[in-house]
Coordinates of C-alpha atoms in Angstrom, one line a residue:
Chain A
M111 CA -129.5 36.2 9.9
K112 CA -132.4 35.5 12.3
R113 CA -134.1 33.3 10.1
D114 CA -136.8 32.6 12.8
L115 CA -137.4 35.7 13.6
Y116 CA -137.7 36.9 10.3
S117 CA -140.1 34.1 9.3
G118 CA -142.1 34.9 12.3
L119 CA -142.4 38.7 11.7
I120 CA -143.3 38.2 8.3
F121 CA -146.4 35.4 8.9
I122 CA -147.5 37.5 11.3
A123 CA -147.3 40.7 8.6
L124 CA -149.2 38.5 5.6
G125 CA -151.8 37.3 8.1
V126 CA -152.5 41.1 9.5
A127 CA -152.6 41.9 5.6
L128 CA -155.2 39.2 4.5
L129 CA -157.2 39.9 7.8
T130 CA -157.4 43.9 7.1
I131 CA -156.8 44.1 3.6
L132 CA -156.9 41.6 1.3
V133 CA -159.7 39.5 2.4
P134 CA -161.8 42.7 2.6
M135 CA -160.8 44.4 -0.5
G136 CA -160.0 40.9 -2.2
I137 CA -163.1 39.0 -1.1
V138 CA -166.6 39.8 -3.3
E139 CA -169.1 39.0 -1.1
P140 CA -172.7 37.8 -2.1
R141 CA -175.5 39.6 -1.2
K142 CA -176.9 36.7 0.9
V143 CA -175.0 34.5 3.0
R144 CA -177.5 32.2 4.8
F145 CA -175.1 30.8 7.0
A146 CA -171.8 32.4 8.3
A147 CA -169.8 29.7 7.2
L148 CA -170.2 29.6 3.8
S149 CA -169.3 33.1 3.5
P150 CA -166.8 32.9 0.5
S151 CA -164.5 34.8 3.1
Y152 CA -165.2 32.6 6.2
Y153 CA -162.1 29.6 5.5
P154 CA -159.4 32.2 4.6
R155 CA -160.8 34.1 7.2
I156 CA -159.3 31.0 9.6
V157 CA -156.4 30.1 7.5
A158 CA -155.3 33.8 8.0
G159 CA -156.1 33.9 11.7
V160 CA -153.9 30.7 11.9
L161 CA -150.7 31.7 10.0
L162 CA -151.0 35.1 12.3
L163 CA -150.9 33.0 15.2
L164 CA -148.4 30.7 14.3
G165 CA -146.2 33.5 13.1
L166 CA -146.6 35.0 16.9
A167 CA -146.1 31.8 17.6
V168 CA -142.4 31.5 15.4
A169 CA -141.2 34.5 16.4
W170 CA -141.6 34.1 19.7
R171 CA -140.1 30.8 20.2
S172 CA -136.5 33.0 18.2
R173 CA -136.1 34.9 21.0
R174 CA -132.9 32.5 22.0
E175 CA -132.0 32.4 18.0
T176 CA -128.3 33.0 17.9
T177 CA -127.7 34.6 14.3
A178 CA -126.4 32.0 11.6
A179 CA -123.5 31.9 10.8
P180 CA -122.8 31.7 7.0
A181 CA -122.5 28.9 4.5
S182 CA -118.8 27.0 4.5
N183 CA -119.3 26.7 0.8
R184 CA -120.5 30.2 0.0
H185 CA -118.9 32.0 -2.8
P186 CA -117.1 35.0 -1.8
N187 CA -119.5 37.1 -4.2
A188 CA -122.7 35.6 -3.2
T189 CA -124.9 38.3 -3.3
G190 CA -124.0 39.9 -6.3
R191 CA -123.6 36.8 -8.6
I192 CA -127.3 36.3 -7.5
A193 CA -128.7 39.6 -7.3
C194 CA -127.1 39.4 -11.0
F195 CA -129.4 36.3 -11.5
I196 CA -132.8 37.7 -10.2
A197 CA -131.9 40.6 -12.8
L198 CA -131.8 38.0 -14.9
L199 CA -135.1 36.3 -14.1
G200 CA -137.3 39.8 -14.3
A201 CA -135.3 40.6 -17.2
Y202 CA -136.1 36.6 -19.1
A203 CA -140.2 36.9 -17.7
L204 CA -140.4 40.9 -19.2
L205 CA -139.1 39.9 -22.7
L206 CA -140.4 37.1 -23.3
P207 CA -143.4 38.0 -24.9
W208 CA -141.6 40.3 -27.3
L209 CA -138.6 37.9 -27.9
G210 CA -140.3 35.1 -27.9
F211 CA -139.6 31.6 -26.3
V212 CA -136.6 30.3 -28.8
A213 CA -134.2 34.2 -28.3
A214 CA -135.5 35.0 -24.6
G215 CA -133.8 30.9 -24.2
F216 CA -130.5 32.0 -26.0
L217 CA -130.5 35.3 -24.6
G218 CA -130.9 34.3 -21.1
L219 CA -128.6 31.1 -21.2
L220 CA -125.8 33.7 -22.6
A221 CA -126.2 35.7 -19.8
A222 CA -126.7 32.2 -17.1
F223 CA -123.6 30.7 -18.0
W224 CA -122.0 34.4 -18.0
I225 CA -122.9 34.7 -14.6
A226 CA -122.5 31.5 -13.4
G227 CA -118.7 31.8 -14.0
E228 CA -119.2 30.0 -17.6
H229 CA -117.3 32.2 -20.1
R230 CA -115.8 29.4 -22.8
L231 CA -117.8 30.5 -25.7
K232 CA -117.1 27.6 -28.0
L233 CA -119.0 25.7 -25.3
V234 CA -121.5 28.6 -24.5
L235 CA -122.4 29.8 -27.6
P236 CA -123.8 26.1 -29.6
L237 CA -125.4 25.0 -26.0
A238 CA -127.3 28.6 -26.1
V239 CA -128.5 28.2 -29.7
L240 CA -129.0 23.9 -29.3
V241 CA -130.9 23.7 -25.7
P242 CA -133.9 26.2 -26.7
L243 CA -134.1 24.9 -30.1
M244 CA -134.0 21.7 -28.9
L245 CA -136.9 22.5 -26.7
Y246 CA -138.7 24.5 -28.9
F247 CA -138.6 21.7 -32.0
F248 CA -140.1 18.8 -28.9
F249 CA -143.0 20.7 -28.3
L250 CA -144.0 21.6 -31.4
K251 CA -144.3 18.8 -33.3
V252 CA -144.0 15.8 -30.6
A253 CA -146.3 17.2 -27.9
L254 CA -148.0 19.9 -30.5
I255 CA -147.7 22.9 -28.4
P256 CA -146.9 26.2 -30.5
I257 CA -144.3 27.6 -28.6
P258 CA -143.8 31.8 -29.2
T259 CA -142.1 32.9 -31.5
G260 CA -141.5 36.8 -30.8
L261 CA -138.5 38.1 -33.0
L262 CA -138.0 35.1 -34.7
T263 CA -140.9 34.2 -36.1
F264 CA -139.8 34.7 -39.4
L265 CA -137.5 32.2 -39.4
L266 CA -138.9 29.4 -37.7
Q267 CA -142.5 29.8 -38.9
G268 CA -143.4 26.9 -41.7
V269 CA -140.3 25.2 -39.8
Chain B
M261 CA -154.8 -4.5 -22.4
L262 CA -154.1 -1.0 -21.5
F263 CA -150.4 -1.3 -20.8
A264 CA -149.9 -3.9 -23.5
T265 CA -148.6 -1.1 -26.1
W266 CA -145.0 -0.1 -27.1
Q267 CA -145.4 3.4 -25.6
N268 CA -146.4 2.6 -22.4
I269 CA -143.1 0.3 -21.8
G270 CA -141.1 2.5 -24.1
L271 CA -142.2 5.3 -21.7
L272 CA -141.5 3.4 -18.8
G273 CA -138.6 2.9 -19.2
L274 CA -137.7 6.6 -19.9
G275 CA -139.0 7.3 -17.2
V276 CA -136.8 4.9 -15.2
I277 CA -133.7 6.1 -17.0
I278 CA -134.5 10.3 -16.8
G279 CA -134.9 9.6 -13.4
T280 CA -131.6 7.4 -12.9
F281 CA -129.8 10.5 -14.6
V282 CA -130.9 13.2 -13.1
G283 CA -131.6 11.1 -9.7
A284 CA -127.1 10.5 -10.2
V285 CA -126.8 14.3 -9.6
P286 CA -126.5 16.0 -6.7
G287 CA -128.5 19.0 -6.3
M288 CA -131.2 17.9 -8.7
T289 CA -134.0 16.4 -7.0
T290 CA -136.3 13.3 -7.7
P291 CA -139.4 16.4 -6.9
M292 CA -137.3 18.3 -9.3
A293 CA -137.5 15.7 -12.3
V294 CA -140.8 14.5 -11.6
A295 CA -142.3 18.0 -11.5
L296 CA -140.1 18.8 -15.2
T297 CA -141.2 15.9 -16.2
L298 CA -144.8 16.5 -15.6
P299 CA -145.2 19.3 -18.6
F300 CA -144.0 16.1 -21.2
T301 CA -147.4 14.3 -20.2
F302 CA -149.9 16.9 -21.3
T303 CA -150.3 15.3 -24.7
L304 CA -150.0 11.0 -23.8
N305 CA -152.7 9.2 -22.9
P306 CA -153.1 9.3 -18.7
V307 CA -151.5 5.5 -18.5
S308 CA -148.3 7.1 -20.4
G309 CA -147.8 9.7 -18.8
I310 CA -148.6 8.2 -15.5
L311 CA -146.3 5.6 -16.5
L312 CA -143.9 8.3 -17.4
L313 CA -143.7 10.2 -14.1
L314 CA -143.9 6.5 -12.2
G315 CA -140.8 5.4 -13.7
V316 CA -138.9 9.1 -13.6
Y317 CA -140.0 8.7 -9.5
K318 CA -138.8 5.1 -9.3
G319 CA -135.5 6.1 -11.8
G320 CA -134.9 8.8 -9.3
I321 CA -134.7 6.9 -5.3
Y322 CA -132.0 4.6 -7.2
G323 CA -130.0 7.5 -8.8
G324 CA -129.6 9.5 -5.5
S325 CA -127.4 6.4 -4.2
I326 CA -125.2 6.0 -6.9
T327 CA -123.5 10.0 -6.1
A328 CA -124.3 8.3 -2.8
I329 CA -121.5 6.0 -2.9
L330 CA -118.9 7.2 -5.1
I331 CA -118.4 10.9 -4.2
N332 CA -120.3 10.9 -1.4
A333 CA -123.2 12.8 -1.9
P334 CA -126.6 11.9 -2.3
G335 CA -128.2 13.0 -5.3
T336 CA -131.4 13.3 -2.8
P337 CA -132.2 13.0 1.0
A338 CA -132.8 9.2 0.9
A339 CA -129.9 8.3 -0.1
S340 CA -128.5 10.2 2.4
C341 CA -127.9 6.8 5.2
T342 CA -126.0 4.9 2.5
V343 CA -123.4 7.3 2.5
L344 CA -122.4 5.5 5.6
D345 CA -121.0 2.8 4.8
G346 CA -120.9 2.9 1.0
Y347 CA -117.8 6.2 0.2
P348 CA -116.6 4.4 2.6
L349 CA -116.1 1.2 0.8
A350 CA -116.3 3.8 -2.2
Q351 CA -112.4 5.1 -0.8
R352 CA -111.0 1.5 -0.3
G353 CA -112.0 0.7 -4.1
E354 CA -114.9 -1.6 -3.7
A355 CA -117.3 1.3 -5.4
R356 CA -118.4 -1.7 -8.2
R357 CA -119.5 -3.9 -4.9
A358 CA -120.8 -1.2 -3.4
L359 CA -123.0 -0.1 -6.2
D360 CA -124.1 -3.3 -6.8
I361 CA -125.2 -4.1 -4.1
A362 CA -127.2 -0.8 -3.8
L363 CA -129.4 -1.8 -7.0
Y364 CA -130.1 -5.4 -5.6
A365 CA -131.2 -4.3 -2.7
S366 CA -133.3 -1.3 -4.4
C367 CA -135.1 -3.3 -7.6
I368 CA -135.5 -6.7 -4.1
A369 CA -137.5 -3.7 -2.1
D370 CA -139.4 -1.7 -5.1
F371 CA -140.6 -5.5 -5.9
F372 CA -141.6 -6.5 -2.1
S373 CA -143.3 -2.3 -2.1
N374 CA -144.9 -2.9 -5.4
I375 CA -146.5 -6.1 -4.1
S376 CA -147.6 -4.5 -1.1
L377 CA -149.4 -1.8 -3.0
I378 CA -151.2 -4.2 -5.4
L379 CA -152.8 -6.3 -2.7
F380 CA -153.8 -3.8 -0.5
A381 CA -154.3 -0.2 -2.0
G382 CA -157.7 -1.9 -3.3
M383 CA -158.9 -3.6 -0.1
L384 CA -158.7 0.4 1.0
A385 CA -160.4 1.7 -1.7
S386 CA -163.3 -0.5 -1.0
L387 CA -163.8 0.6 2.5
A388 CA -163.4 4.0 1.8
L389 CA -166.3 4.2 -0.5
A390 CA -168.1 5.4 2.3
F391 CA -167.0 7.9 2.6
G392 CA -169.4 11.3 2.5
S393 CA -167.9 14.9 2.7
P394 CA -167.5 15.2 6.3
E395 CA -165.5 11.7 6.3
V396 CA -163.6 13.3 3.4
F397 CA -163.6 16.7 5.5
T398 CA -161.6 14.6 8.3
L399 CA -159.7 12.6 6.5
I400 CA -157.6 14.7 5.1
L401 CA -157.5 17.2 8.0
F402 CA -155.5 14.0 9.1
S403 CA -153.4 13.9 5.9
L404 CA -152.4 17.1 6.4
T405 CA -150.7 16.0 9.5
I406 CA -148.2 14.7 7.2
I407 CA -147.1 17.8 6.7
A408 CA -145.4 17.7 9.9
G409 CA -143.3 15.2 8.3
V410 CA -142.5 16.8 5.4
S411 CA -141.6 19.4 7.9
G412 CA -138.5 18.0 10.0
D413 CA -137.2 20.3 12.6
Q414 CA -139.2 23.5 11.2
L415 CA -143.0 22.3 12.3
L416 CA -143.9 26.2 13.1
K417 CA -142.3 27.3 10.1
G418 CA -143.7 24.2 7.6
L419 CA -147.2 25.0 9.4
G420 CA -146.9 28.9 8.7
S421 CA -146.0 27.5 5.0
A422 CA -148.8 24.8 4.6
A423 CA -151.5 28.0 5.9
L424 CA -149.8 30.2 2.9
G425 CA -150.2 26.8 0.5
L426 CA -154.1 27.0 1.9
I427 CA -154.1 31.0 1.2
L428 CA -153.3 30.5 -2.1
A429 CA -155.6 27.6 -2.9
T430 CA -158.6 29.9 -2.7
I431 CA -157.7 32.2 -5.6
G432 CA -160.0 32.4 -8.2
L433 CA -163.9 32.0 -8.0
D434 CA -165.8 30.5 -4.9
L435 CA -167.6 27.2 -5.9
I436 CA -170.4 28.0 -3.7
Y437 CA -171.5 31.2 -5.1
G438 CA -169.1 31.7 -8.3
T439 CA -168.2 35.4 -6.4
D440 CA -163.9 36.5 -7.1
R441 CA -161.7 35.5 -4.2
F442 CA -158.3 37.7 -5.2
V443 CA -158.7 37.6 -8.5
F444 CA -158.0 41.9 -8.9
G445 CA -159.4 42.1 -11.9
E446 CA -157.2 40.0 -13.2
V447 CA -159.0 37.4 -15.9
Q448 CA -156.4 34.9 -15.3
L449 CA -156.8 34.2 -12.1
M450 CA -160.2 33.7 -12.2
S451 CA -159.7 30.0 -13.1
G452 CA -157.4 30.1 -9.7
L453 CA -153.3 29.2 -10.0
N454 CA -152.3 26.1 -11.8
F455 CA -150.0 23.6 -9.5
I456 CA -147.0 23.2 -12.6
P457 CA -146.0 26.9 -12.6
V458 CA -146.3 26.9 -8.7
L459 CA -144.7 24.0 -7.9
I460 CA -141.7 24.3 -10.9
G461 CA -141.0 28.3 -9.5
L462 CA -141.2 26.6 -5.3
F463 CA -138.6 23.4 -6.0
A464 CA -136.6 24.1 -9.2
L465 CA -136.0 27.7 -9.3
P466 CA -134.8 28.3 -5.5
E467 CA -132.5 25.3 -6.1
I468 CA -130.8 27.3 -9.8
I469 CA -131.3 31.0 -7.3
A470 CA -129.3 29.1 -4.4
F471 CA -126.6 27.8 -6.9
Y472 CA -125.4 31.1 -7.8
G473 CA -124.6 31.8 -3.6
R474 CA -122.1 28.6 -4.0
K475 CA -118.8 28.0 -4.4
E476 CA -118.7 24.9 -6.8
V477 CA -116.6 22.5 -5.5
A478 CA -114.4 20.3 -8.1
R479 CA -115.7 16.5 -7.4
E480 CA -113.1 14.5 -7.1
H481 CA -113.5 11.3 -9.3
N482 CA -114.1 7.9 -9.1
P483 CA -113.4 5.7 -11.6
L484 CA -115.3 1.9 -10.7
A485 CA -112.4 0.1 -10.3
G486 CA -112.2 -3.1 -8.6
K487 CA -115.0 -6.3 -8.5
G488 CA -118.9 -6.3 -8.5
A489 CA -120.9 -8.0 -5.9
S490 CA -120.7 -11.3 -5.7
L491 CA -123.6 -13.7 -4.9
A492 CA -121.7 -14.2 -1.3
D493 CA -122.6 -10.5 -1.0
L494 CA -125.7 -11.2 -1.8
K495 CA -126.7 -14.0 0.3
S496 CA -124.9 -12.3 3.7
C497 CA -127.0 -9.1 3.4
L498 CA -130.4 -10.9 2.6
K499 CA -131.8 -10.6 5.5
S500 CA -131.1 -7.0 6.0
I501 CA -132.8 -6.5 2.9
V502 CA -136.1 -8.5 3.8
R503 CA -136.0 -6.8 6.3
G504 CA -135.5 -3.0 4.9
S505 CA -138.0 -3.7 2.9
F506 CA -140.7 -4.3 4.9
I507 CA -139.8 -1.5 6.9
G508 CA -140.5 0.7 3.9
V509 CA -143.4 -0.8 2.7
I510 CA -145.0 -0.2 6.2
L511 CA -143.3 3.5 6.9
G512 CA -144.4 4.1 2.8
A513 CA -148.4 3.6 3.6
I514 CA -148.0 6.1 5.8
P515 CA -148.4 9.4 4.5
G516 CA -145.8 12.1 5.2
I517 CA -143.0 9.3 6.5
G518 CA -140.3 9.5 3.1
G519 CA -138.0 7.2 1.9
A520 CA -135.3 8.9 4.2
P521 CA -136.8 8.0 8.2
S522 CA -137.4 4.6 6.8
A523 CA -133.6 4.3 5.0
F524 CA -132.0 5.3 8.3
L525 CA -134.5 2.8 10.2
S526 CA -133.8 0.4 8.7
Y527 CA -129.8 0.9 9.1
S528 CA -130.2 0.8 12.3
E529 CA -132.5 -2.9 12.5
A530 CA -129.5 -4.3 10.3
K531 CA -126.5 -2.9 12.6
R532 CA -128.6 -3.7 16.3
N533 CA -129.1 -7.1 14.6
S534 CA -125.6 -7.3 13.3
K535 CA -122.8 -9.9 14.3
T536 CA -120.7 -7.0 13.9
P537 CA -121.9 -3.6 14.4
E538 CA -119.0 -2.2 15.0
K539 CA -117.9 -1.8 11.3
F540 CA -121.0 -0.2 10.3
G541 CA -119.6 3.0 8.9
T542 CA -116.5 2.1 8.5
G543 CA -117.3 0.3 5.0
E544 CA -119.9 -2.5 5.8
I545 CA -121.5 -4.1 2.6
E546 CA -124.2 -4.9 4.9
G547 CA -125.2 -1.2 5.8
V548 CA -125.6 -0.1 1.9
A549 CA -128.2 -2.9 1.4
A550 CA -129.9 -2.1 4.6
A551 CA -130.4 1.4 3.3
E552 CA -131.0 1.3 0.1
S553 CA -134.1 -2.0 1.0
G554 CA -135.5 1.2 3.5
N555 CA -135.3 3.6 1.0
N556 CA -136.5 1.7 -2.0
G557 CA -139.3 -0.1 0.3
V558 CA -141.2 3.3 -0.3
A559 CA -141.8 3.4 -3.2
G560 CA -144.7 1.4 -4.2
A561 CA -145.9 1.6 -0.8
T562 CA -146.6 5.8 -1.0
L563 CA -148.7 4.8 -3.7
I564 CA -151.4 3.7 -1.7
P565 CA -152.5 6.4 0.3
L566 CA -152.6 8.1 -3.4
L567 CA -154.8 5.6 -4.9
A568 CA -157.0 4.4 -2.6
L569 CA -157.7 7.8 -1.1
G570 CA -156.6 10.4 -3.0
I571 CA -154.1 11.1 -0.8
P572 CA -150.5 12.0 -1.5
G573 CA -147.6 9.8 0.9
D574 CA -145.4 13.0 -0.5
I575 CA -143.9 15.0 -2.5
I576 CA -143.7 13.4 -5.4
T577 CA -147.0 11.3 -5.0
A578 CA -148.7 14.6 -4.5
I579 CA -147.1 15.8 -7.7
I580 CA -148.2 12.6 -9.7
L581 CA -152.2 13.4 -7.7
G582 CA -151.9 16.7 -10.0
A583 CA -150.8 14.6 -12.7
F584 CA -153.7 12.2 -12.5
M585 CA -156.3 15.4 -12.3
I586 CA -154.4 17.1 -15.3
H587 CA -155.5 13.9 -17.0
G588 CA -159.5 14.4 -15.6
L589 CA -158.6 11.5 -12.9
R590 CA -159.1 11.3 -9.4
P591 CA -157.9 9.6 -7.4
G592 CA -159.5 7.6 -4.8
P593 CA -161.8 4.6 -4.1
L594 CA -164.3 6.2 -7.6
L595 CA -161.0 4.9 -9.6
F596 CA -161.5 1.8 -8.8
Q597 CA -165.1 1.6 -9.6
D598 CA -164.5 3.4 -13.1
N599 CA -160.7 3.3 -14.7
L600 CA -160.0 -0.6 -13.1
S601 CA -158.7 -1.0 -16.3
L602 CA -156.7 1.4 -15.7
I603 CA -155.5 0.8 -12.5
Y604 CA -154.8 -2.7 -13.5
A605 CA -152.4 -0.9 -16.5
L606 CA -150.9 1.4 -13.8
F607 CA -150.1 -2.1 -11.1
I608 CA -148.5 -3.7 -14.6
G609 CA -146.7 -1.1 -15.4
I610 CA -145.6 -0.4 -11.6
M611 CA -143.9 -4.3 -11.5
L612 CA -142.0 -4.3 -14.5
S613 CA -140.3 -0.9 -13.5
S614 CA -138.4 -3.1 -11.0
I615 CA -137.5 -5.0 -14.2
Y616 CA -136.2 -1.9 -15.4
L617 CA -134.4 -0.7 -12.7
L618 CA -132.8 -4.0 -12.5
I619 CA -131.5 -3.3 -16.3
V620 CA -130.9 0.4 -16.4
G621 CA -128.8 0.6 -13.1
K622 CA -127.1 -2.4 -14.1
V623 CA -125.8 -0.9 -17.8
S624 CA -125.9 2.8 -16.8
I625 CA -123.1 3.4 -13.9
R626 CA -120.7 3.9 -16.0
L627 CA -121.9 6.4 -18.1
I628 CA -123.8 8.2 -14.5
S629 CA -121.2 8.6 -13.2
R630 CA -119.7 11.1 -15.8
I631 CA -123.1 12.4 -16.0
A632 CA -122.9 13.2 -12.6
D633 CA -119.9 15.3 -13.5
I634 CA -121.7 17.9 -15.2
P635 CA -120.5 21.1 -14.0
H636 CA -123.2 23.0 -12.6
R637 CA -122.5 25.9 -13.9
I638 CA -123.3 24.4 -17.3
L639 CA -126.4 22.0 -15.8
F640 CA -128.4 25.4 -14.3
P641 CA -129.0 27.8 -16.8
I642 CA -130.0 24.4 -19.2
V643 CA -132.3 23.5 -16.6
L644 CA -133.6 27.0 -16.1
V645 CA -135.2 27.0 -19.7
L646 CA -136.3 24.0 -19.6
C647 CA -138.4 25.4 -16.5
V648 CA -139.7 28.4 -18.8
F649 CA -140.7 25.8 -21.9
G650 CA -142.6 23.7 -18.7
A651 CA -144.3 26.1 -17.1
Y652 CA -146.1 27.7 -20.3
A653 CA -146.8 24.2 -22.0
V654 CA -149.2 23.6 -19.4
N655 CA -151.6 25.8 -20.8
N656 CA -150.2 28.0 -23.3
T657 CA -150.0 31.5 -21.2
I658 CA -146.8 33.4 -20.7
F659 CA -149.3 34.3 -17.3
D660 CA -148.3 30.8 -15.9
V661 CA -144.0 31.3 -16.2
G662 CA -144.6 35.1 -14.6
V663 CA -146.2 32.8 -11.6
M664 CA -143.7 30.4 -11.9
F665 CA -141.2 33.1 -11.3
A666 CA -142.7 34.8 -9.1
M667 CA -143.4 31.6 -7.1
G668 CA -139.3 30.9 -7.8
F669 CA -138.8 34.2 -5.5
I670 CA -140.9 33.4 -2.9
G671 CA -139.6 29.9 -2.9
F672 CA -136.2 31.1 -2.5
G673 CA -137.0 33.3 0.1
M674 CA -138.0 29.9 2.4
L675 CA -135.2 28.2 1.2
T676 CA -133.2 31.1 2.8
L677 CA -134.9 31.7 6.1
K678 CA -135.2 28.2 6.0
I679 CA -139.4 27.9 5.4
P680 CA -139.8 24.3 4.2
A681 CA -141.6 24.6 0.6
A682 CA -143.2 20.8 1.1
P683 CA -145.9 21.6 3.3
F684 CA -146.9 24.8 0.9
L685 CA -147.5 22.1 -2.4
I686 CA -149.5 19.6 -0.3
A687 CA -151.4 22.5 1.5
F688 CA -152.1 23.8 -2.2
I689 CA -153.1 20.7 -3.8
L690 CA -155.1 19.5 -0.3
G691 CA -156.6 23.3 0.2
P692 CA -159.3 23.4 -2.4
L693 CA -160.7 19.5 -1.7
L694 CA -160.3 20.3 2.0
E695 CA -162.3 23.7 1.7
D696 CA -165.1 21.8 -0.9
N697 CA -165.7 19.4 1.8
F698 CA -166.0 21.6 5.0
R699 CA -168.6 23.8 2.9
Q700 CA -170.3 20.9 1.4
S701 CA -171.1 19.4 5.1
L702 CA -171.9 22.4 6.0
L703 CA -174.6 23.3 3.9
L704 CA -175.7 19.6 4.1
A705 CA -175.6 20.0 7.8
K706 CA -177.6 23.8 7.5
G707 CA -174.5 25.7 8.5
S708 CA -174.2 22.6 12.5
W709 CA -170.5 21.7 13.2
T710 CA -172.1 18.8 14.9
I711 CA -171.7 17.0 11.5
F712 CA -168.2 16.8 11.9
F713 CA -168.6 14.4 14.1
S714 CA -171.8 12.0 12.7
S715 CA -170.6 9.0 12.5
P716 CA -167.8 6.7 13.2
I717 CA -165.3 7.3 10.5
C718 CA -165.4 10.6 11.2
W719 CA -164.5 9.9 14.9
L720 CA -161.6 7.6 14.2
F721 CA -160.0 10.3 12.0
W722 CA -160.1 12.3 14.4
G723 CA -159.1 10.4 17.0
L724 CA -156.4 9.9 14.3
T725 CA -155.7 13.7 13.8
V726 CA -155.6 13.9 18.3
I727 CA -152.6 11.1 17.7
A728 CA -150.7 11.9 15.4
V729 CA -150.8 15.9 16.5
A730 CA -149.8 14.6 20.3
V731 CA -147.3 12.3 18.5
L732 CA -145.5 14.8 16.8
L733 CA -145.9 17.9 19.4
R734 CA -144.2 15.2 22.1
R735 CA -141.6 14.7 19.4
N736 CA -141.2 18.4 18.4
I737 CA -141.3 19.3 22.3
R738 CA -138.0 16.5 23.2
S739 CA -135.9 17.7 20.1
N740 CA -135.7 21.0 21.0
A741 CA -135.6 20.6 24.2
M742 CA -132.8 18.0 23.1
R743 CA -131.4 20.7 21.0
N744 CA -130.8 23.2 24.1

């Protein structure tokens, strides 16, 4: 992978997007600004410009870059495992409000263990139950932070 | 006495234990440990919370050396120098001796570093009281040059990463006019992004995602056989330990240098001054002592610019700066004026941490060597759930969990492309300060940029910035030339 080239292109794309779309659309300018330098978009524009220049410099420097060899400790099924784990994170984030932290933690842990290659149910089941429960009670009882319980409200309420 | 409570004494010790254990696990970095501990400090009083984090910091730096010696895998980047002689010693069956010397060197260097913090932080803070907005702006601009220090050999990418952090820090309501910036109708974004979900997402999650792309190598077991270090060993290493401590203190007080360069400089000086330099790298006990003293000598000293000027010297002190802010405190000269009792409580705690380090190190070596054997396929999924709870606990909002996941994906992308994440975070934390003082100065000067050159302090920081940039560019050009 040509890391420097891709990095440079990403910086350039972000710099251009900021200057042409995100800053004009995302920053609300007051009707009257006393000095141009006090405008809310003045500083972000400078930073976006710097980002664009840095992107050009990184991309320019990458012209002699050779494709990096894959790491020696790369897993044979690295892409599949990473894709599965990223999908798990997406599902975790989406289902968290509905499932609650304990149930989502249980399912998330089981899936994460499974993708990582740890399939011993005698080990993973107790861990998947205990870890979210212990964190839940720590935050609730010690740190006094209420944690959403979602589906398990009927079980955990009042405990 | 703000310090003298059982809670403070206990939490400091707990912090050292957590840090030592986490630092001993390869792949779990000290910044990651401090970041994950941070949400647990929200309901504590400021002194207890910050002492807990300082304990984790100190313990983490020492803990990194344990696996460096035992299994040739430094728990922290700063412990990478310890590997050179520590692992050969372990292979010869002298792991216990190497671990003992690493512990003694760490404690002595940590003690020196703490004394320097107590002596110099107050002096620097009284000087900083003369600072106004333009002076603070130039100071922060200078402190942003530390980004180069944490960018390694990826200076341009590090600067790009910092620019992204500065942009992300502008999200929310504009401080002068109160208008929206990058809010896009999302109410939760009006107060900006909280730095803890950003931090956890950027540092913990990418490591977990990256783990799924790696083969898990079965670790060779290293029983802690052999004798411990003798008094003669300590005597023979004392000169290198003291030298390494001073190197650590000096480099630690300069923002952005960090433990690794200090450890290597201390090691190379010990080798240069040794009667048997050829033994270094083959299992020389003095090499372990020099590396560990240089590494731990920075621990207290990095807090000098943090407490006196409000400038984080490295990524861990940047997180600790965030902890101060969460508790409504702003490190800097005013902290010495308004919260002197808190400063003294922290100083006492920091001194005590050296003693804790010695006790925890002695007691826990055997246990830690077992903990470090926990397979990552069990450890990392548990850390993931801890991250989710930790991100939520900041503001009791699931939105922050979403921010953490989003930052995790960005962080993984950065890791894959070798874009350093530390500059992003430092810029994200310093960004609002930089912009506020920039615009306040312009407001005072009615839009004229000459205000940034109006005082000798401004000129001093401009000069230092130019020198720092010139040195960094020269170093970068040289290293590029050597690589090509």
